[in-house]
Every structure is written in C-alpha cells, then in structure tokens.
Amino acid sequence: MLSKTVSRPEVTPVRILFASSEAVPFATTGGLGDVCGSLPFALANLGHDVRVIIPAYRGIWYAGREIRSLGLEFIVSVGSKTVSGRLLESRADNVTFYFVQQDYYYDRDALYNVHGQDYADNCERFVFFDRAVMEAIRLLDFVPDILHVHDWQTGLVPAYLKIEYSQSPLYRGIGSVLTIHNLAYQGRFWHWDMLLTGLDWKYFNWRQMEFYGQLSFLKTGIVFADTISTVSPRYAQEIQTPEFGWGLEGVLRSRRDVLYGILNGIDDTVWNPETDPHIACRYNAQTVFQGKAICKKALQEEMGLPVRPDAPLISMIGRITHQKGFDMVADILPYWLEKEDAQWVILGTGDTALEQRFREFADRWPQKIAVRIDFCHPLAHRIHAGADIFVMPSRFEPCGLAQLQALRYGTVPVVREIGGLADTIVDCRSENAAGGRANGFSFSSEDPWELSRTLQRACETYRQPDLWRQLIQNGITQDWSWRHSAPRYIEMYEDTLRRVRGTNQ
Ligand code: ADP
C-alpha cells in the first residue's frame, strides 16, 4: 500500500467516493480490485480526500485489517422488498474504506459466482449495493464532489444520482464518473429485473438502460455518468469500434467527448523486488541479474522443474480464459514442449476445460511445464521474480497489470499488440533496442503461430546476453506506478466538476 503522505498545500482537495465491487486487500478477482485498492492512496497522496465503499463480503474479515461497525443502519427498496443494511469502516493511512453489510447478499463463498455459475440474484445484490451507496452518502455525512463508480456492478449509481437524487440539495453538484475496467462484463439481466431497480419503465429503451431486450447495468452507467473513463488510451479508442465494442460502440461513440483513457498503474510498494517478502532474493535494477538467477533456481525447485539456468523460463499468470489467450498458448504448447528448449510455469484459474488441458500438459511433460490452478499472490510474486519471459497474448486487454508487474521484476513481456498492452510494451526491433525504448516483444494477429514465432524471437534474444540485459534494464527502470496517472484522474475530476457545476473549479 502506498503509505507516504506527500503534503501539497496548494492543492484544492477534491472529495472522492469510490464505489466499487472490489478493492484490495479486502476483495478482488483481478485488475478492478487492484486499481480500487491502490489508486485511492495515490490520489490521497496528492492531497485529496478519498474514501472507498464496497460490499462486506465474507472475505473482508480475513484481510488482516481492523473493521468496526459505524452503528449506521438503513433500509432501501429492491423491487417490492425493503432490505436493510449497515455500514462498517476500516481506516488505512489516509484512505477510509466503508463496507455495506447485508449478509444474505454478501456473506457467501465468492464474489459473483461459484463453480462457474453466476449467483442467480446478482442483479438484486447490486441493485441493493447501488442504492446503499446513495444512502451511505447521507448517513456518513461525507458528500463527495465526485462519485467514482467502477464497472457494471455500480452502473446504476449514476442513474440513481441523476434520476432520484439530483434535486436534493445534499446531492446536487456531485459529479459522477464511470470507469470501465472491462467492457466484456456488462451486467445484463432479463427485462423483468427492471422492476428490481425501482426506476421507471420509460428508461428501459435502447438509448438508456435497454440492450437488445435486456437490462444492462454497464450501458446505464455509460449513459448516465457525467464522465466515462477506461484504463488505457488505446482501449478508449478500441471500444468505439465494432471489433472491441461488444455492441456498445455506438453509445460509447456518442459520449466520446467525455470519454478518457488513463493508463492504470501498479502499487510499487507491493510490486517491488527490492522489498518483496515473498521472493528468494531481493534485488533492484543494479542487482537484477544476480537476483533473478537465484529467484529462477528457487522457482524451478518450488515448481518441480529441473534446475536449468540456461533454459528460458516462460511464465503466464492470469484468468485462464479465451480473453487472456490461454487457448492460443494451449494450441502451441504440444509443439513447444516437444521441440523447443524452454520451460514453462503457469498460474491461474478460470475455464474448467482449459484448466484441464494445462493439467494434462503438466502430466505429460513434467520436465518442461509446471501448472498451478490457483489464485495465489505470493506465488505470482515468485513467478515474476524467477521467470525470464512473461506471456500475455490477450484477445483484448483494457490495460493489463500483469505485464507491468513483470517489467518491474525484470521479466520480459511477450504480448499481443492491443489495448493497454500496445500502450506499454515496445517491441524489441533493432531501432527500439538501440533507442533504449524496447522492453518486450509484441505481435498483432490472433494466430497462435504468430505468438509462437514471437516467442521464438524472444528465446533467440535471450541467448544474446548483451541485448537481453539491455531489454531487462529498459523494463525494470521504467516507472509504471500511479505517479503519472493519478494527476490525470484529478484533471478528469476537475473537468467533470466544471461541466456539472458550470464553474471554474
Ligand atoms: P484482469 O483484471 O483482466 O484479470 P489484469 O492483468 O489487469 O487482468 O490484472 C490481474 C491481476 O490479478 C494482476 O495483479 C495479477 O497479478 C493478478 N492475478 C491474476 N491471476 C492470478 C492468480 N492466479 N494468482 C495470483 N494473482 C493473479
């Protein structure tokens, strides 16, 4: 967590409430949780007042943080029911986290689904949460300037603000921002769930809340938020096209004047090989080659692979899904495991059939590949520290954090040139290498054999120590923390407030 407070007296503090379904360390399934648990600290360090509100899932009690009840209770309507909830709080340095407690909805094994099946009442769970956010503002006596919501789960909040609350003096002047972390997850439910929202049927039309006959939380957010952002400049462009727009490209294009693309950062106090408690040997840019050699040996031992300093060790960490291109890797792996002199380490969970393919590779070629079907932060750190190459052949990638984590640990990314991957990885062509800009390898098509050729290019470069060292140095010395992006969020908030309030804030 970013803990140092930078005092900037000249700043006019913006009050910001993040409403999200995830935030580390309390609840996360991926990048959304990482961002909502780290960006608030970066904004607070710039002198702003930032609070975060998420559901009180079962897991929040195991995050190692003190959580206390605020003694604040509320009741909201969810369809024909009235449902009660209460507010909890956890303070961490300069950011306060609030939790909406409603055990029937949130005290469950997982956040959204079990055994690959979404909870049948997900619509109801997040209608309740979104209404709870609006009530929390009143109860907490914290009226934000900016209500910053994230992804479909909080997509109704901007609609409630505009339709039901904006006439109240307390809420008037609050600007809403929706950040899209992944357009593929839209929160679509059958049309009768419109009744759960409590909003008038007149909003269920193709310009507002309806998407091909269904209720869409994300579209609702896109339509009603004052400002929209996504997590890289390239993805902000891509989602306005049919190829990446998932049917929402039209509505996004219609709002392009208020659509921002701001690159995610990583929390460099968590992702720092110099202080990382999980890795075999700590290192920095000066000691990276010795440090990584020790970490590589330790990783090979931990994963049961032969200890071979000479073989390139290729890694993948992430959701084992079509989006992340794990199927492309599975298509080329039989060739790689049979013919190429490289080792593989895979960590992830996801699609059951794909997981099974990877397990079978590990059973058949135990000398070449180790697979862990798990979600394990410490192991993710050890893999980034020990591997030589990190593969991320995503079909679409809003930003991608894992490639930035890899760079931070001196591991060379091989990525598909799309979305945030295109914004962060510069291919090792000779002119880029000579200019000190190259930090990885990229390819453009969805053809697995183009991935394979790019991996071969990476492995050939691995065998040219001078060039390889230069690539590692380029990557490890780049700054992918929030330092660059946090000020851009503030600019976006200020622009939002100027439009909403018609002032020169
Ligand atoms: P997405 O949010 O689309 O899943 P990102 O690359 O933006 O992908 O963020 C994924 C985050 O989750 C990264 O911090 C990554 O290290 C982490 N992560 C993904 N899968 C695992 C896993 N199996 N174990 C540990 N960490 C993981």
Coordinates of N, CA, C and O in Angstrom, one line a residue, residues 175-340:
G175 N -20.6 15.2 -9.1 CA -20.3 14.7 -10.5 C -20.0 13.2 -10.5 O -19.4 12.7 -9.5
S176 N -20.6 12.5 -11.5 CA -20.3 11.0 -11.5 C -19.4 10.6 -12.6 O -19.4 11.2 -13.7
V177 N -18.5 9.7 -12.3 CA -17.5 9.2 -13.2 C -17.7 7.7 -13.2 O -17.7 7.1 -12.2
L178 N -17.7 7.1 -14.4 CA -17.7 5.6 -14.5 C -16.4 5.2 -15.2 O -16.1 5.7 -16.3
T179 N -15.7 4.3 -14.5 CA -14.5 3.7 -15.2 C -14.9 2.3 -15.6 O -15.3 1.5 -14.8
I180 N -14.6 2.1 -16.9 CA -14.8 0.7 -17.5 C -13.5 0.0 -17.4 O -12.5 0.4 -18.1
H181 N -13.4 -1.0 -16.6 CA -12.2 -1.8 -16.5 C -12.2 -3.0 -17.5 O -11.2 -3.5 -17.8
N182 N -13.4 -3.4 -17.9 CA -13.5 -4.5 -18.9 C -14.9 -4.4 -19.5 O -15.9 -4.7 -18.8
L183 N -15.0 -4.0 -20.7 CA -16.3 -3.9 -21.4 C -17.0 -5.2 -21.6 O -18.2 -5.2 -21.9
A184 N -16.3 -6.3 -21.5 CA -16.9 -7.6 -21.8 C -17.9 -8.0 -20.7 O -18.8 -8.8 -21.0
Y185 N -17.7 -7.5 -19.5 CA -18.6 -7.8 -18.4 C -19.6 -6.6 -18.3 O -19.3 -5.5 -17.9
Q186 N -20.9 -6.9 -18.7 CA -21.8 -5.7 -18.8 C -22.9 -5.8 -17.8 O -23.7 -4.8 -17.7
G187 N -23.1 -6.8 -17.1 CA -24.2 -6.9 -16.1 C -25.5 -6.8 -16.8 O -26.3 -5.9 -16.7
R188 N -25.8 -7.9 -17.7 CA -27.1 -7.9 -18.4 C -28.0 -8.9 -17.8 O -27.6 -10.0 -17.4
F189 N -29.3 -8.5 -17.6 CA -30.2 -9.3 -16.9 C -31.6 -9.2 -17.7 O -31.8 -8.3 -18.5
W190 N -32.5 -10.2 -17.4 CA -33.7 -10.2 -18.2 C -34.5 -8.9 -17.9 O -34.4 -8.3 -16.8
H191 N -35.4 -8.6 -18.8 CA -36.0 -7.3 -18.7 C -36.9 -7.1 -17.5 O -37.0 -6.0 -16.9
W192 N -37.5 -8.2 -16.9 CA -38.3 -8.0 -15.7 C -37.5 -7.6 -14.5 O -38.0 -7.1 -13.6
D193 N -36.2 -7.7 -14.6 CA -35.3 -7.3 -13.5 C -35.3 -5.7 -13.4 O -34.9 -5.1 -12.4
M194 N -35.8 -5.1 -14.4 CA -36.0 -3.7 -14.4 C -36.9 -3.3 -13.1 O -36.7 -2.3 -12.5
L195 N -37.8 -4.2 -12.8 CA -38.6 -3.9 -11.6 C -37.8 -3.8 -10.3 O -38.1 -3.1 -9.4
L196 N -36.7 -4.6 -10.3 CA -35.8 -4.5 -9.1 C -35.2 -3.2 -8.9 O -34.9 -2.7 -7.8
T197 N -34.9 -2.5 -10.0 CA -34.2 -1.3 -10.0 C -35.0 -0.2 -9.3 O -34.5 0.8 -8.8
G198 N -36.3 -0.3 -9.5 CA -37.2 0.7 -8.9 C -37.3 2.0 -9.9 O -38.0 2.9 -9.5
L199 N -36.6 1.9 -11.0 CA -36.7 3.0 -11.9 C -37.8 2.8 -12.9 O -38.3 1.7 -13.2
D200 N -38.3 3.9 -13.4 CA -39.5 3.9 -14.3 C -39.2 3.1 -15.6 O -38.1 3.2 -16.1
W201 N -40.2 2.4 -16.1 CA -40.0 1.7 -17.3 C -39.7 2.6 -18.5 O -39.2 2.1 -19.5
K202 N -40.0 3.9 -18.4 CA -39.6 4.8 -19.5 C -38.1 4.8 -19.8 O -37.7 5.1 -20.9
Y203 N -37.3 4.4 -18.8 CA -35.9 4.4 -19.0 C -35.4 3.1 -19.8 O -34.3 3.0 -20.2
F204 N -36.3 2.1 -19.8 CA -36.0 0.9 -20.5 C -36.2 1.1 -22.0 O -37.2 0.6 -22.6
N205 N -35.3 1.8 -22.6 CA -35.3 2.0 -24.1 C -33.9 1.9 -24.6 O -32.9 2.0 -23.8
W206 N -33.8 1.8 -25.9 CA -32.4 1.5 -26.4 C -31.4 2.6 -26.3 O -30.2 2.4 -26.4
R207 N -31.9 3.8 -25.9 CA -30.9 4.9 -25.7 C -30.4 4.9 -24.3 O -29.5 5.7 -24.0
Q208 N -31.1 4.2 -23.4 CA -30.7 4.3 -22.0 C -30.4 3.0 -21.3 O -29.2 2.6 -21.3
M209 N -31.3 2.3 -20.8 CA -31.0 1.1 -20.0 C -31.1 -0.2 -20.7 O -30.7 -1.3 -20.2
E210 N -31.7 -0.2 -21.8 CA -32.0 -1.5 -22.5 C -30.9 -1.8 -23.5 O -30.4 -0.9 -24.2
F211 N -30.6 -3.1 -23.6 CA -29.6 -3.5 -24.6 C -30.1 -4.8 -25.2 O -30.2 -5.9 -24.5
Y212 N -30.6 -4.7 -26.4 CA -31.2 -5.9 -27.1 C -32.2 -6.7 -26.2 O -32.0 -7.9 -26.0
G213 N -33.1 -6.0 -25.6 CA -34.2 -6.6 -24.9 C -33.8 -6.9 -23.4 O -34.7 -7.4 -22.7
Q214 N -32.6 -6.7 -23.0 CA -32.2 -6.9 -21.7 C -31.9 -5.6 -20.9 O -31.6 -4.6 -21.5
L215 N -31.9 -5.7 -19.6 CA -31.5 -4.6 -18.8 C -29.9 -4.7 -18.7 O -29.4 -5.7 -18.4
S216 N -29.3 -3.6 -19.0 CA -27.8 -3.5 -19.0 C -27.3 -2.5 -17.9 O -27.5 -1.3 -18.1
F217 N -26.7 -3.0 -16.9 CA -26.1 -2.1 -15.9 C -25.0 -1.2 -16.5 O -24.9 0.0 -16.2
L218 N -24.1 -1.8 -17.3 CA -23.0 -1.0 -17.8 C -23.5 0.1 -18.8 O -23.0 1.2 -18.7
K219 N -24.4 -0.3 -19.6 CA -24.9 0.7 -20.5 C -25.6 1.9 -19.8 O -25.4 3.1 -20.1
T220 N -26.3 1.5 -18.7 CA -26.9 2.5 -17.9 C -25.9 3.5 -17.3 O -26.0 4.7 -17.4
G221 N -24.8 2.9 -16.8 CA -23.7 3.8 -16.3 C -23.1 4.7 -17.4 O -22.8 5.9 -17.2
I222 N -22.9 4.1 -18.6 CA -22.3 4.9 -19.7 C -23.2 6.0 -20.1 O -22.8 7.1 -20.4
V223 N -24.5 5.8 -20.1 CA -25.5 6.8 -20.5 C -25.6 7.9 -19.4 O -25.7 9.1 -19.7
F224 N -25.7 7.5 -18.1 CA -26.0 8.5 -17.1 C -24.8 9.1 -16.4 O -24.9 10.2 -15.8
A225 N -23.6 8.5 -16.5 CA -22.4 9.2 -15.9 C -22.1 10.5 -16.5 O -22.2 10.6 -17.8
D226 N -21.5 11.4 -15.8 CA -21.1 12.7 -16.4 C -19.8 12.5 -17.2 O -19.6 13.1 -18.2
T227 N -19.0 11.6 -16.7 CA -17.7 11.3 -17.4 C -17.5 9.8 -17.4 O -17.9 9.1 -16.5
I228 N -16.9 9.3 -18.5 CA -16.6 7.9 -18.6 C -15.1 7.8 -18.8 O -14.5 8.6 -19.5
S229 N -14.5 6.8 -18.2 CA -13.1 6.6 -18.5 C -12.8 5.1 -18.6 O -13.6 4.3 -18.2
T230 N -11.7 4.8 -19.3 CA -11.3 3.4 -19.3 C -9.8 3.4 -19.1 O -9.2 4.5 -18.9
V231 N -9.2 2.2 -19.0 CA -7.9 2.1 -18.3 C -6.7 2.2 -19.2 O -5.6 1.9 -18.7
S232 N -6.8 2.5 -20.5 CA -5.7 2.9 -21.3 C -6.2 3.7 -22.5 O -7.3 3.6 -22.9
P233 N -5.3 4.5 -23.0 CA -5.7 5.4 -24.2 C -6.1 4.5 -25.4 O -7.1 4.8 -26.0
R234 N -5.3 3.4 -25.6 CA -5.6 2.6 -26.8 C -7.0 2.0 -26.6 O -7.8 1.9 -27.6
Y235 N -7.3 1.4 -25.4 CA -8.6 0.8 -25.2 C -9.8 1.8 -25.4 O -10.8 1.4 -25.9
A236 N -9.5 3.0 -25.0 CA -10.6 4.1 -25.1 C -10.9 4.2 -26.6 O -12.1 4.5 -26.9
Q237 N -9.9 4.1 -27.5 CA -10.2 4.2 -28.9 C -10.9 2.9 -29.4 O -11.9 2.9 -30.1
E238 N -10.3 1.7 -29.0 CA -10.8 0.4 -29.5 C -12.3 0.2 -29.1 O -13.0 -0.3 -30.0
I239 N -12.7 0.6 -28.0 CA -14.1 0.3 -27.6 C -15.1 1.1 -28.4 O -16.3 0.8 -28.3
Q240 N -14.7 2.0 -29.2 CA -15.6 2.7 -30.0 C -15.7 2.1 -31.4 O -16.4 2.6 -32.3
T241 N -15.1 0.9 -31.5 CA -15.2 0.1 -32.8 C -15.9 -1.2 -32.6 O -16.0 -1.7 -31.5
P242 N -16.6 -1.7 -33.7 CA -17.3 -3.0 -33.6 C -16.4 -4.1 -33.1 O -16.9 -5.0 -32.4
E243 N -15.1 -4.1 -33.4 CA -14.3 -5.2 -33.1 C -14.1 -5.4 -31.5 O -14.1 -6.5 -31.0
F244 N -14.1 -4.3 -30.8 CA -13.9 -4.3 -29.4 C -15.0 -3.8 -28.6 O -14.9 -3.7 -27.3
G245 N -16.1 -3.3 -29.2 CA -17.1 -2.6 -28.5 C -18.2 -3.4 -27.9 O -19.1 -2.9 -27.2
W246 N -18.3 -4.7 -28.2 CA -19.3 -5.6 -27.6 C -20.7 -5.0 -27.8 O -21.5 -5.2 -26.9
G247 N -20.9 -4.4 -28.9 CA -22.3 -3.8 -29.2 C -22.5 -2.5 -28.5 O -23.5 -1.8 -28.8
L248 N -21.6 -2.0 -27.7 CA -21.8 -0.7 -27.0 C -21.0 0.4 -27.7 O -20.9 1.5 -27.2
E249 N -20.4 0.0 -28.9 CA -19.5 1.0 -29.6 C -20.3 2.3 -29.9 O -19.8 3.4 -29.9
G250 N -21.6 2.1 -30.3 CA -22.4 3.3 -30.7 C -22.6 4.2 -29.5 O -22.4 5.4 -29.7
V251 N -23.0 3.7 -28.4 CA -23.3 4.5 -27.3 C -22.0 5.2 -26.8 O -21.9 6.3 -26.3
L252 N -20.9 4.4 -26.9 CA -19.6 5.0 -26.4 C -19.2 6.1 -27.4 O -18.7 7.1 -26.9
R253 N -19.4 5.9 -28.7 CA -19.0 7.0 -29.6 C -19.9 8.2 -29.4 O -19.4 9.3 -29.4
S254 N -21.1 8.0 -29.0 CA -22.0 9.2 -28.8 C -21.5 9.9 -27.5 O -21.9 11.1 -27.4
R255 N -20.7 9.3 -26.7 CA -20.2 10.0 -25.5 C -18.7 10.3 -25.6 O -18.0 10.5 -24.5
R256 N -18.1 10.2 -26.8 CA -16.7 10.3 -26.9 C -16.1 11.6 -26.4 O -14.9 11.7 -26.0
D257 N -16.9 12.7 -26.3 CA -16.4 13.9 -25.8 C -16.0 13.9 -24.3 O -15.2 14.7 -23.9
V258 N -16.6 13.0 -23.6 CA -16.3 12.9 -22.2 C -15.7 11.5 -21.9 O -15.8 11.0 -20.7
L259 N -15.1 10.9 -22.8 CA -14.5 9.5 -22.7 C -13.0 9.7 -22.6 O -12.3 10.1 -23.5
Y260 N -12.4 9.3 -21.4 CA -11.0 9.4 -21.2 C -10.4 8.0 -21.2 O -11.0 7.1 -20.9
G261 N -9.1 8.0 -21.6 CA -8.3 6.8 -21.5 C -7.1 7.0 -20.6 O -6.2 7.8 -21.0
I262 N -7.1 6.5 -19.4 CA -6.0 6.8 -18.5 C -5.4 5.4 -18.1 O -6.1 4.6 -17.5
L263 N -4.1 5.3 -18.3 CA -3.4 4.1 -18.0 C -3.4 3.7 -16.6 O -3.1 4.6 -15.7
N264 N -3.6 2.5 -16.2 CA -3.5 2.0 -14.9 C -2.1 2.0 -14.4 O -1.1 1.9 -15.2
G265 N -1.9 2.1 -13.1 CA -0.6 2.0 -12.5 C -0.5 0.8 -11.6 O -1.6 0.2 -11.3
I266 N 0.7 0.4 -11.2 CA 0.8 -0.7 -10.2 C 1.2 -0.1 -8.9 O 1.9 1.0 -8.9
D267 N 0.8 -0.7 -7.8 CA 1.2 -0.3 -6.5 C 2.7 -0.7 -6.3 O 3.0 -1.9 -6.0
D268 N 3.6 0.3 -6.4 CA 5.0 -0.1 -6.4 C 5.5 -0.3 -5.0 O 6.7 -0.6 -4.8
T269 N 4.7 -0.3 -4.0 CA 5.1 -0.8 -2.7 C 4.8 -2.2 -2.5 O 5.5 -2.9 -1.7
V270 N 3.8 -2.7 -3.2 CA 3.5 -4.2 -3.2 C 4.4 -4.9 -4.2 O 4.9 -6.0 -4.0
W271 N 4.5 -4.2 -5.4 CA 5.3 -4.8 -6.5 C 6.7 -4.2 -6.6 O 6.9 -3.3 -7.4
N272 N 7.5 -4.6 -5.7 CA 8.9 -4.1 -5.6 C 9.9 -5.1 -5.3 O 9.9 -5.6 -4.1
P273 N 10.7 -5.6 -6.2 CA 11.6 -6.7 -5.9 C 12.7 -6.4 -4.9 O 13.3 -7.3 -4.3
E274 N 12.8 -5.1 -4.5 CA 13.8 -4.7 -3.5 C 13.3 -4.9 -2.1 O 14.0 -5.1 -1.2
T275 N 11.9 -5.0 -1.9 CA 11.4 -5.2 -0.6 C 10.4 -6.3 -0.5 O 9.8 -6.6 0.5
D276 N 10.3 -7.1 -1.6 CA 9.2 -8.1 -1.7 C 9.5 -9.3 -0.6 O 10.6 -9.9 -0.7
P277 N 8.6 -9.5 0.3 CA 8.8 -10.5 1.3 C 8.6 -11.9 0.7 O 9.0 -12.9 1.4
H278 N 8.1 -12.1 -0.5 CA 7.8 -13.4 -1.0 C 8.9 -14.1 -1.8 O 8.8 -15.3 -2.1
I279 N 9.9 -13.3 -2.1 CA 10.8 -13.9 -3.1 C 12.2 -14.4 -2.5 O 12.5 -13.9 -1.4
A280 N 12.8 -15.3 -3.2 CA 14.0 -15.9 -2.6 C 15.2 -14.9 -2.4 O 16.0 -15.1 -1.5
C281 N 15.3 -13.9 -3.3 CA 16.4 -13.0 -3.2 C 15.9 -11.6 -3.6 O 15.3 -11.5 -4.7
R282 N 16.1 -10.6 -2.8 CA 15.6 -9.3 -3.2 C 16.6 -8.6 -4.1 O 17.8 -8.8 -3.9
Y283 N 16.1 -7.8 -5.0 CA 17.1 -7.2 -6.0 C 16.5 -5.9 -6.5 O 15.3 -5.6 -6.3
N284 N 17.4 -5.1 -7.2 CA 16.9 -3.9 -7.8 C 17.6 -3.8 -9.2 O 18.2 -4.8 -9.7
A285 N 17.5 -2.7 -9.8 CA 18.0 -2.6 -11.2 C 19.5 -2.9 -11.3 O 19.9 -3.4 -12.3
Q286 N 20.2 -2.6 -10.2 CA 21.7 -2.8 -10.3 C 22.0 -4.3 -10.1 O 23.0 -4.8 -10.6
T287 N 21.1 -5.0 -9.3 CA 21.5 -6.4 -8.9 C 20.5 -7.4 -9.6 O 20.5 -8.5 -9.1
V288 N 19.8 -6.9 -10.6 CA 18.7 -7.7 -11.1 C 19.3 -9.1 -11.7 O 18.6 -10.1 -11.5
F289 N 20.5 -9.1 -12.3 CA 20.9 -10.3 -13.0 C 21.2 -11.4 -11.9 O 20.8 -12.5 -12.1
Q290 N 22.0 -11.0 -10.9 CA 22.3 -11.9 -9.8 C 21.0 -12.4 -9.1 O 20.7 -13.5 -8.8
G291 N 20.2 -11.4 -8.8 CA 18.9 -11.6 -8.0 C 18.0 -12.6 -8.8 O 17.5 -13.5 -8.2
K292 N 17.8 -12.3 -10.0 CA 16.9 -13.1 -10.8 C 17.4 -14.6 -10.9 O 16.6 -15.5 -10.9
A293 N 18.7 -14.7 -11.0 CA 19.3 -16.1 -11.2 C 18.9 -16.9 -9.9 O 18.5 -18.1 -10.0
I294 N 19.0 -16.3 -8.8 CA 18.7 -17.0 -7.5 C 17.2 -17.3 -7.5 O 16.7 -18.4 -7.1
C295 N 16.4 -16.3 -7.9 CA 14.9 -16.5 -7.8 C 14.5 -17.5 -8.9 O 13.5 -18.3 -8.6
K296 N 15.2 -17.6 -10.0 CA 14.8 -18.6 -11.0 C 15.1 -20.0 -10.5 O 14.2 -20.9 -10.6
K297 N 16.2 -20.2 -9.9 CA 16.5 -21.5 -9.3 C 15.5 -21.9 -8.3 O 15.0 -23.0 -8.3
A298 N 15.2 -20.9 -7.4 CA 14.2 -21.2 -6.3 C 12.8 -21.6 -6.9 O 12.1 -22.5 -6.5
L299 N 12.5 -20.9 -8.0 CA 11.2 -21.1 -8.6 C 11.2 -22.5 -9.3 O 10.2 -23.3 -9.2
Q300 N 12.2 -22.8 -10.0 CA 12.3 -24.2 -10.6 C 12.2 -25.3 -9.6 O 11.5 -26.2 -9.8
E301 N 12.9 -25.1 -8.4 CA 12.8 -26.1 -7.4 C 11.3 -26.2 -6.8 O 10.8 -27.2 -6.7
E302 N 10.8 -25.0 -6.5 CA 9.4 -25.0 -6.0 C 8.4 -25.6 -6.9 O 7.5 -26.3 -6.5
M303 N 8.6 -25.4 -8.2 CA 7.6 -26.0 -9.2 C 7.9 -27.4 -9.6 O 7.3 -27.9 -10.5
G304 N 9.0 -27.9 -9.1 CA 9.4 -29.3 -9.5 C 10.0 -29.4 -10.9 O 9.9 -30.5 -11.5
L305 N 10.5 -28.3 -11.4 CA 11.2 -28.4 -12.7 C 12.7 -28.6 -12.6 O 13.2 -28.2 -11.5
P306 N 13.4 -29.2 -13.6 CA 14.8 -29.3 -13.5 C 15.4 -27.9 -13.3 O 15.0 -27.0 -14.0
V307 N 16.4 -27.8 -12.4 CA 17.1 -26.5 -12.3 C 18.1 -26.3 -13.4 O 19.1 -27.0 -13.6
R308 N 17.7 -25.4 -14.3 CA 18.5 -25.2 -15.5 C 18.6 -23.7 -15.8 O 17.7 -23.0 -16.3
P309 N 19.7 -23.1 -15.4 CA 19.9 -21.6 -15.6 C 19.9 -21.2 -17.1 O 19.5 -20.1 -17.4
D310 N 20.2 -22.2 -18.0 CA 20.4 -21.8 -19.4 C 19.1 -21.8 -20.1 O 18.9 -21.1 -21.1
A311 N 18.1 -22.6 -19.7 CA 16.8 -22.6 -20.4 C 15.9 -21.5 -20.1 O 15.7 -21.1 -19.0
P312 N 15.4 -20.8 -21.2 CA 14.5 -19.7 -20.9 C 13.2 -20.2 -20.1 O 12.7 -21.2 -20.5
L313 N 12.9 -19.5 -19.1 CA 11.7 -19.9 -18.3 C 10.6 -19.0 -18.6 O 10.6 -17.8 -18.3
I314 N 9.5 -19.5 -19.2 CA 8.4 -18.7 -19.7 C 7.2 -18.8 -18.8 O 6.9 -19.9 -18.3
S315 N 6.6 -17.7 -18.4 CA 5.5 -17.7 -17.4 C 4.2 -17.2 -18.0 O 4.2 -16.3 -18.9
M316 N 3.1 -17.6 -17.3 CA 1.8 -17.0 -17.6 C 1.1 -16.9 -16.2 O 1.1 -17.9 -15.5
I317 N 0.5 -15.8 -15.9 CA -0.3 -15.7 -14.7 C -1.6 -15.0 -15.1 O -1.5 -13.9 -15.8
G318 N -2.7 -15.5 -14.7 CA -4.0 -14.7 -15.0 C -5.2 -15.6 -15.1 O -5.1 -16.8 -14.7
R319 N -6.3 -15.0 -15.5 CA -7.5 -15.8 -15.6 C -7.4 -16.7 -16.8 O -7.1 -16.2 -17.9
I320 N -7.6 -18.0 -16.6 CA -7.4 -19.0 -17.7 C -8.7 -18.9 -18.6 O -9.6 -19.7 -18.4
T321 N -8.7 -17.9 -19.5 CA -9.8 -17.6 -20.3 C -9.4 -17.4 -21.7 O -8.3 -17.2 -22.1
H322 N -10.4 -17.4 -22.6 CA -10.3 -17.0 -24.0 C -9.7 -15.6 -24.1 O -8.9 -15.3 -24.9
Q323 N -10.3 -14.7 -23.3 CA -9.8 -13.3 -23.3 C -8.3 -13.2 -23.2 O -7.6 -12.5 -24.0
K324 N -7.8 -14.0 -22.3 CA -6.3 -13.9 -22.0 C -5.5 -14.7 -23.0 O -4.3 -14.7 -22.8
G325 N -6.1 -15.4 -23.9 CA -5.4 -16.1 -24.9 C -4.7 -17.4 -24.4 O -3.8 -17.9 -25.0
F326 N -5.2 -17.9 -23.3 CA -4.7 -19.2 -22.8 C -4.9 -20.3 -23.8 O -4.1 -21.2 -23.9
D327 N -6.0 -20.2 -24.6 CA -6.3 -21.3 -25.6 C -5.2 -21.2 -26.7 O -4.8 -22.2 -27.2
M328 N -4.8 -20.0 -27.0 CA -3.7 -19.9 -28.1 C -2.4 -20.6 -27.6 O -1.8 -21.2 -28.3
V329 N -2.1 -20.3 -26.3 CA -0.9 -21.0 -25.8 C -1.1 -22.5 -25.7 O -0.2 -23.2 -26.1
A330 N -2.3 -22.9 -25.3 CA -2.5 -24.4 -25.3 C -2.4 -25.0 -26.7 O -1.9 -26.1 -26.8
D331 N -2.7 -24.2 -27.7 CA -2.6 -24.7 -29.1 C -1.1 -24.9 -29.5 O -0.8 -25.9 -30.3
I332 N -0.3 -24.1 -29.0 CA 1.2 -24.2 -29.5 C 2.0 -25.0 -28.5 O 3.1 -25.4 -28.8
L333 N 1.4 -25.3 -27.3 CA 2.3 -25.9 -26.3 C 2.8 -27.3 -26.6 O 3.9 -27.6 -26.4
P334 N 1.9 -28.2 -27.3 CA 2.5 -29.5 -27.6 C 3.8 -29.4 -28.4 O 4.7 -30.1 -28.2
Y335 N 3.7 -28.4 -29.4 CA 5.0 -28.2 -30.2 C 6.1 -27.7 -29.3 O 7.2 -28.3 -29.3
W336 N 5.8 -26.7 -28.5 CA 6.9 -26.2 -27.6 C 7.5 -27.2 -26.7 O 8.7 -27.3 -26.5
L337 N 6.6 -28.0 -26.1 CA 7.1 -28.9 -25.1 C 7.8 -30.1 -25.7 O 8.7 -30.7 -25.1
E338 N 7.5 -30.4 -26.9 CA 8.2 -31.4 -27.7 C 9.5 -31.0 -28.2 O 10.5 -31.6 -28.1
K339 N 9.5 -29.8 -28.9 CA 10.6 -29.4 -29.7 C 11.5 -28.3 -29.2 O 12.7 -28.2 -29.5
E340 N 11.0 -27.4 -28.4 CA 11.8 -26.2 -28.0 C 12.5 -26.4 -26.7 O 11.9 -27.0 -25.8

